[in-house]
Amino acid sequence: MTPSTLIELHAPAGDPLVLRQVYGCFPSGVTALCAEIDGAEVGMAASSFTSVSVSPPLVSVCVQDTSTTWPKLRGGARIGVSVLAAGHDAACRSLSAKNGDRFAGVDRETTDTGAVLVRDAAAWMECSIESELPAGDHTIVLLRIHRMRANAAETPLVFHGSTFRSLA
């Protein structure tokens, strides 16, 4: 197929909202990263999550450098990663809140190593930090999976176009 017109591209140096709109064209899953640190639960939501390696078992997440939660969360011996399921919209919003109790209304449990996992998720991983790499205004965090479980009965929550969606 021969295109009749060229696709006009623009440099990303302009409005950051336009760049976010472009990023939002790629649907992603949504994860909760949570741990118990010094007796208190710490958690955040992240959509910039991906599998990295089977051997060793690694996943990655990108964390904004201005995050006030990540410096606390990274102190945990184990971090629970829950792949949020359809219906976890409210839990995701709660874990993303800037103020208040992030765990309000979030049904969860804590493992014997301090990883906090969201109940009824599509998958769970108990991880430790393998390494961190600066990347622009974010940090790429490699996490090593120590224990995991898939919940095939649940479909994942999808974030696309700045809204939550379910798979059809």
PDB file of C-alpha atoms in Angstrom:
ATOM      1  CA  MET A   1       0.000   0.000   0.000  1.00  0.00           C
ATOM      2  CA  THR A   2       1.432   3.351  -1.052  1.00  0.00           C
ATOM      3  CA  PRO A   3       0.564   6.232   1.261  1.00  0.00           C
ATOM      4  CA  SER A   4      -0.983   9.232  -0.460  1.00  0.00           C
ATOM      5  CA  THR A   5       0.358  11.656   2.175  1.00  0.00           C
ATOM      6  CA  LEU A   6       3.216  11.597   4.629  1.00  0.00           C
ATOM      7  CA  ILE A   7       2.613  11.307   8.328  1.00  0.00           C
ATOM      8  CA  GLU A   8       3.628  14.659   9.758  1.00  0.00           C
ATOM      9  CA  LEU A   9       5.722  14.237  12.922  1.00  0.00           C
ATOM     10  CA  HIS A  10       6.565  16.886  15.507  1.00  0.00           C
ATOM     11  CA  ALA A  11       9.462  17.241  17.947  1.00  0.00           C
ATOM     12  CA  PRO A  12       8.520  16.396  21.565  1.00  0.00           C
ATOM     13  CA  ALA A  13      10.028  19.668  22.859  1.00  0.00           C
ATOM     14  CA  GLY A  14       6.674  21.439  22.971  1.00  0.00           C
ATOM     15  CA  ASP A  15       3.764  20.884  25.323  1.00  0.00           C
ATOM     16  CA  PRO A  16       4.287  17.956  27.755  1.00  0.00           C
ATOM     17  CA  LEU A  17       0.536  17.266  27.613  1.00  0.00           C
ATOM     18  CA  VAL A  18       0.897  16.394  23.927  1.00  0.00           C
ATOM     19  CA  LEU A  19       3.689  13.954  24.782  1.00  0.00           C
ATOM     20  CA  ARG A  20       1.484  12.383  27.485  1.00  0.00           C
ATOM     21  CA  GLN A  21      -1.277  12.069  24.886  1.00  0.00           C
ATOM     22  CA  VAL A  22       1.102  10.163  22.611  1.00  0.00           C
ATOM     23  CA  TYR A  23       2.173   7.898  25.505  1.00  0.00           C
ATOM     24  CA  GLY A  24      -1.504   7.362  26.323  1.00  0.00           C
ATOM     25  CA  CYS A  25      -2.084   5.756  22.926  1.00  0.00           C
ATOM     26  CA  PHE A  26      -0.248   2.685  24.193  1.00  0.00           C
ATOM     27  CA  PRO A  27      -2.462   0.654  26.547  1.00  0.00           C
ATOM     28  CA  SER A  28      -0.773  -0.667  29.655  1.00  0.00           C
ATOM     29  CA  GLY A  29      -1.616  -2.710  32.672  1.00  0.00           C
ATOM     30  CA  VAL A  30      -1.679  -1.136  36.106  1.00  0.00           C
ATOM     31  CA  THR A  31       0.299  -2.417  39.073  1.00  0.00           C
ATOM     32  CA  ALA A  32       0.356  -1.721  42.783  1.00  0.00           C
ATOM     33  CA  LEU A  33       3.792  -1.681  44.450  1.00  0.00           C
ATOM     34  CA  CYS A  34       3.388  -2.057  48.204  1.00  0.00           C
ATOM     35  CA  ALA A  35       5.334  -3.072  51.300  1.00  0.00           C
ATOM     36  CA  GLU A  36       5.246  -2.829  55.036  1.00  0.00           C
ATOM     37  CA  ILE A  37       8.088  -0.583  56.212  1.00  0.00           C
ATOM     38  CA  ASP A  38       8.752  -0.191  59.937  1.00  0.00           C
ATOM     39  CA  GLY A  39       5.215  -1.305  60.739  1.00  0.00           C
ATOM     40  CA  ALA A  40       3.509   1.045  58.256  1.00  0.00           C
ATOM     41  CA  GLU A  41       2.094   0.177  54.847  1.00  0.00           C
ATOM     42  CA  VAL A  42       3.578   2.105  51.933  1.00  0.00           C
ATOM     43  CA  GLY A  43       2.217   1.811  48.413  1.00  0.00           C
ATOM     44  CA  MET A  44       1.870   3.350  44.998  1.00  0.00           C
ATOM     45  CA  ALA A  45       0.313   2.601  41.624  1.00  0.00           C
ATOM     46  CA  ALA A  46       2.401   2.327  38.461  1.00  0.00           C
ATOM     47  CA  SER A  47       1.434   1.768  34.827  1.00  0.00           C
ATOM     48  CA  SER A  48       4.987   1.857  33.455  1.00  0.00           C
ATOM     49  CA  PHE A  49       5.607  -1.799  34.274  1.00  0.00           C
ATOM     50  CA  THR A  50       6.937  -4.556  32.035  1.00  0.00           C
ATOM     51  CA  SER A  51       8.467  -8.007  32.068  1.00  0.00           C
ATOM     52  CA  VAL A  52      12.217  -7.972  31.417  1.00  0.00           C
ATOM     53  CA  SER A  53      13.799 -11.403  31.776  1.00  0.00           C
ATOM     54  CA  VAL A  54      12.896 -15.028  32.446  1.00  0.00           C
ATOM     55  CA  SER A  55      16.382 -15.992  33.643  1.00  0.00           C
ATOM     56  CA  PRO A  56      16.886 -14.375  36.045  1.00  0.00           C
ATOM     57  CA  PRO A  57      13.222 -13.500  36.674  1.00  0.00           C
ATOM     58  CA  LEU A  58      13.127  -9.695  36.359  1.00  0.00           C
ATOM     59  CA  VAL A  59      10.450  -7.061  35.841  1.00  0.00           C
ATOM     60  CA  SER A  60      10.807  -3.286  35.645  1.00  0.00           C
ATOM     61  CA  VAL A  61       8.871  -0.257  36.727  1.00  0.00           C
ATOM     62  CA  CYS A  62       9.550   3.423  36.055  1.00  0.00           C
ATOM     63  CA  VAL A  63       9.184   5.755  39.013  1.00  0.00           C
ATOM     64  CA  GLN A  64       8.987   9.542  38.745  1.00  0.00           C
ATOM     65  CA  ASP A  65      11.961  11.257  40.435  1.00  0.00           C
ATOM     66  CA  THR A  66       9.626  13.599  42.310  1.00  0.00           C
ATOM     67  CA  SER A  67       7.859  10.665  43.986  1.00  0.00           C
ATOM     68  CA  THR A  68       7.798  10.994  47.765  1.00  0.00           C
ATOM     69  CA  THR A  69       6.604   7.387  48.107  1.00  0.00           C
ATOM     70  CA  TRP A  70       9.413   5.593  46.262  1.00  0.00           C
ATOM     71  CA  PRO A  71      12.179   6.660  48.689  1.00  0.00           C
ATOM     72  CA  LYS A  72      10.148   5.040  51.500  1.00  0.00           C
ATOM     73  CA  LEU A  73       9.065   1.984  49.514  1.00  0.00           C
ATOM     74  CA  ARG A  74      12.554   1.159  48.286  1.00  0.00           C
ATOM     75  CA  GLY A  75      13.571   0.526  51.917  1.00  0.00           C
ATOM     76  CA  GLY A  76      11.492  -2.651  52.109  1.00  0.00           C
ATOM     77  CA  ALA A  77      13.163  -6.052  52.108  1.00  0.00           C
ATOM     78  CA  ARG A  78      10.434  -7.264  49.736  1.00  0.00           C
ATOM     79  CA  ILE A  79       8.018  -5.267  47.599  1.00  0.00           C
ATOM     80  CA  GLY A  80       4.681  -6.733  46.603  1.00  0.00           C
ATOM     81  CA  VAL A  81       3.741  -6.166  42.974  1.00  0.00           C
ATOM     82  CA  SER A  82       0.067  -6.774  42.222  1.00  0.00           C
ATOM     83  CA  VAL A  83      -1.172  -6.674  38.633  1.00  0.00           C
ATOM     84  CA  LEU A  84      -4.485  -4.945  39.227  1.00  0.00           C
ATOM     85  CA  ALA A  85      -7.621  -6.555  37.832  1.00  0.00           C
ATOM     86  CA  ALA A  86     -10.696  -5.114  36.162  1.00  0.00           C
ATOM     87  CA  GLY A  87     -12.705  -3.603  38.987  1.00  0.00           C
ATOM     88  CA  HIS A  88      -9.636  -2.278  40.834  1.00  0.00           C
ATOM     89  CA  ASP A  89     -10.202   1.264  39.512  1.00  0.00           C
ATOM     90  CA  ALA A  90     -10.931   2.636  42.999  1.00  0.00           C
ATOM     91  CA  ALA A  91      -7.936   0.810  44.509  1.00  0.00           C
ATOM     92  CA  CYS A  92      -5.678   2.308  41.852  1.00  0.00           C
ATOM     93  CA  ARG A  93      -7.003   5.803  42.492  1.00  0.00           C
ATOM     94  CA  SER A  94      -6.557   5.336  46.234  1.00  0.00           C
ATOM     95  CA  LEU A  95      -2.961   4.100  45.841  1.00  0.00           C
ATOM     96  CA  SER A  96      -2.257   7.074  43.553  1.00  0.00           C
ATOM     97  CA  ALA A  97      -3.629   9.694  45.957  1.00  0.00           C
ATOM     98  CA  LYS A  98      -1.293  12.479  47.019  1.00  0.00           C
ATOM     99  CA  ASN A  99      -2.965  12.828  50.436  1.00  0.00           C
ATOM    100  CA  GLY A 100      -4.904  10.692  52.890  1.00  0.00           C
ATOM    101  CA  ASP A 101      -4.913   6.947  53.488  1.00  0.00           C
ATOM    102  CA  ARG A 102      -3.753   5.316  50.269  1.00  0.00           C
ATOM    103  CA  PHE A 103      -4.989   1.936  51.479  1.00  0.00           C
ATOM    104  CA  ALA A 104      -8.554   3.077  52.227  1.00  0.00           C
ATOM    105  CA  GLY A 105     -10.866   0.503  50.682  1.00  0.00           C
ATOM    106  CA  VAL A 106      -7.973  -1.591  49.314  1.00  0.00           C
ATOM    107  CA  ASP A 107      -8.391  -5.257  50.304  1.00  0.00           C
ATOM    108  CA  ARG A 108      -4.877  -6.594  50.876  1.00  0.00           C
ATOM    109  CA  GLU A 109      -2.634  -8.936  52.793  1.00  0.00           C
ATOM    110  CA  THR A 110       0.981  -8.864  53.915  1.00  0.00           C
ATOM    111  CA  THR A 111       3.405 -11.738  53.327  1.00  0.00           C
ATOM    112  CA  ASP A 112       5.810 -13.006  55.963  1.00  0.00           C
ATOM    113  CA  THR A 113       8.567 -10.930  54.316  1.00  0.00           C
ATOM    114  CA  GLY A 114       6.637  -7.643  54.376  1.00  0.00           C
ATOM    115  CA  ALA A 115       5.378  -7.527  50.778  1.00  0.00           C
ATOM    116  CA  VAL A 116       1.827  -6.154  50.630  1.00  0.00           C
ATOM    117  CA  LEU A 117      -0.405  -7.726  47.963  1.00  0.00           C
ATOM    118  CA  VAL A 118      -3.800  -6.519  46.701  1.00  0.00           C
ATOM    119  CA  ARG A 119      -6.452  -9.255  46.886  1.00  0.00           C
ATOM    120  CA  ASP A 120      -8.208 -10.429  43.705  1.00  0.00           C
ATOM    121  CA  ALA A 121      -5.389  -9.148  41.464  1.00  0.00           C
ATOM    122  CA  ALA A 122      -4.587 -10.779  38.112  1.00  0.00           C
ATOM    123  CA  ALA A 123      -1.086 -11.707  39.340  1.00  0.00           C
ATOM    124  CA  TRP A 124       1.188 -11.222  42.344  1.00  0.00           C
ATOM    125  CA  MET A 125       4.966 -11.019  42.652  1.00  0.00           C
ATOM    126  CA  GLU A 126       7.133 -10.692  45.714  1.00  0.00           C
ATOM    127  CA  CYS A 127      10.241  -8.805  44.604  1.00  0.00           C
ATOM    128  CA  SER A 128      13.452  -7.155  45.730  1.00  0.00           C
ATOM    129  CA  ILE A 129      15.307  -4.329  44.043  1.00  0.00           C
ATOM    130  CA  GLU A 130      17.931  -5.640  41.640  1.00  0.00           C
ATOM    131  CA  SER A 131      19.132  -2.240  40.384  1.00  0.00           C
ATOM    132  CA  GLU A 132      18.065   1.298  39.576  1.00  0.00           C
ATOM    133  CA  LEU A 133      18.956   3.326  36.501  1.00  0.00           C
ATOM    134  CA  PRO A 134      18.371   7.064  36.033  1.00  0.00           C
ATOM    135  CA  ALA A 135      16.273   7.818  32.942  1.00  0.00           C
ATOM    136  CA  GLY A 136      15.319  11.448  32.357  1.00  0.00           C
ATOM    137  CA  ASP A 137      12.811  12.540  34.989  1.00  0.00           C
ATOM    138  CA  HIS A 138      12.248   8.927  36.083  1.00  0.00           C
ATOM    139  CA  THR A 139      14.211   6.030  37.541  1.00  0.00           C
ATOM    140  CA  ILE A 140      13.983   2.595  35.940  1.00  0.00           C
ATOM    141  CA  VAL A 141      13.792   0.053  38.744  1.00  0.00           C
ATOM    142  CA  LEU A 142      14.658  -3.573  38.007  1.00  0.00           C
ATOM    143  CA  LEU A 143      12.927  -5.939  40.408  1.00  0.00           C
ATOM    144  CA  ARG A 144      13.901  -9.578  40.964  1.00  0.00           C
ATOM    145  CA  ILE A 145      10.946 -11.916  41.468  1.00  0.00           C
ATOM    146  CA  HIS A 146      11.331 -14.280  44.431  1.00  0.00           C
ATOM    147  CA  ARG A 147       7.789 -15.681  44.637  1.00  0.00           C
ATOM    148  CA  MET A 148       4.798 -15.265  42.321  1.00  0.00           C
ATOM    149  CA  ARG A 149       1.342 -16.446  41.427  1.00  0.00           C
ATOM    150  CA  ALA A 150      -1.027 -15.877  38.512  1.00  0.00           C
ATOM    151  CA  ASN A 151      -4.796 -15.590  38.982  1.00  0.00           C
ATOM    152  CA  ALA A 152      -6.121 -16.625  35.564  1.00  0.00           C
ATOM    153  CA  ALA A 153      -9.717 -16.061  36.706  1.00  0.00           C
ATOM    154  CA  GLU A 154      -9.134 -12.281  36.753  1.00  0.00           C
ATOM    155  CA  THR A 155      -8.701 -10.035  33.725  1.00  0.00           C
ATOM    156  CA  PRO A 156      -6.237  -7.161  34.094  1.00  0.00           C
ATOM    157  CA  LEU A 157      -7.129  -3.517  34.501  1.00  0.00           C
ATOM    158  CA  VAL A 158      -5.999  -1.553  31.446  1.00  0.00           C
ATOM    159  CA  PHE A 159      -5.004   2.116  31.333  1.00  0.00           C
ATOM    160  CA  HIS A 160      -5.454   3.731  27.919  1.00  0.00           C
ATOM    161  CA  GLY A 161      -6.151   7.299  26.830  1.00  0.00           C
ATOM    162  CA  SER A 162      -5.961   8.533  30.446  1.00  0.00           C
ATOM    163  CA  THR A 163      -8.792   6.264  31.563  1.00  0.00           C
ATOM    164  CA  PHE A 164      -9.252   2.750  32.961  1.00  0.00           C
ATOM    165  CA  ARG A 165     -10.608   0.123  30.602  1.00  0.00           C
ATOM    166  CA  SER A 166     -11.388  -3.572  30.658  1.00  0.00           C
ATOM    167  CA  LEU A 167     -10.469  -6.099  28.025  1.00  0.00           C
ATOM    168  CA  ALA A 168     -13.417  -7.027  25.807  1.00  0.00           C
TER     169      ALA A 168
END
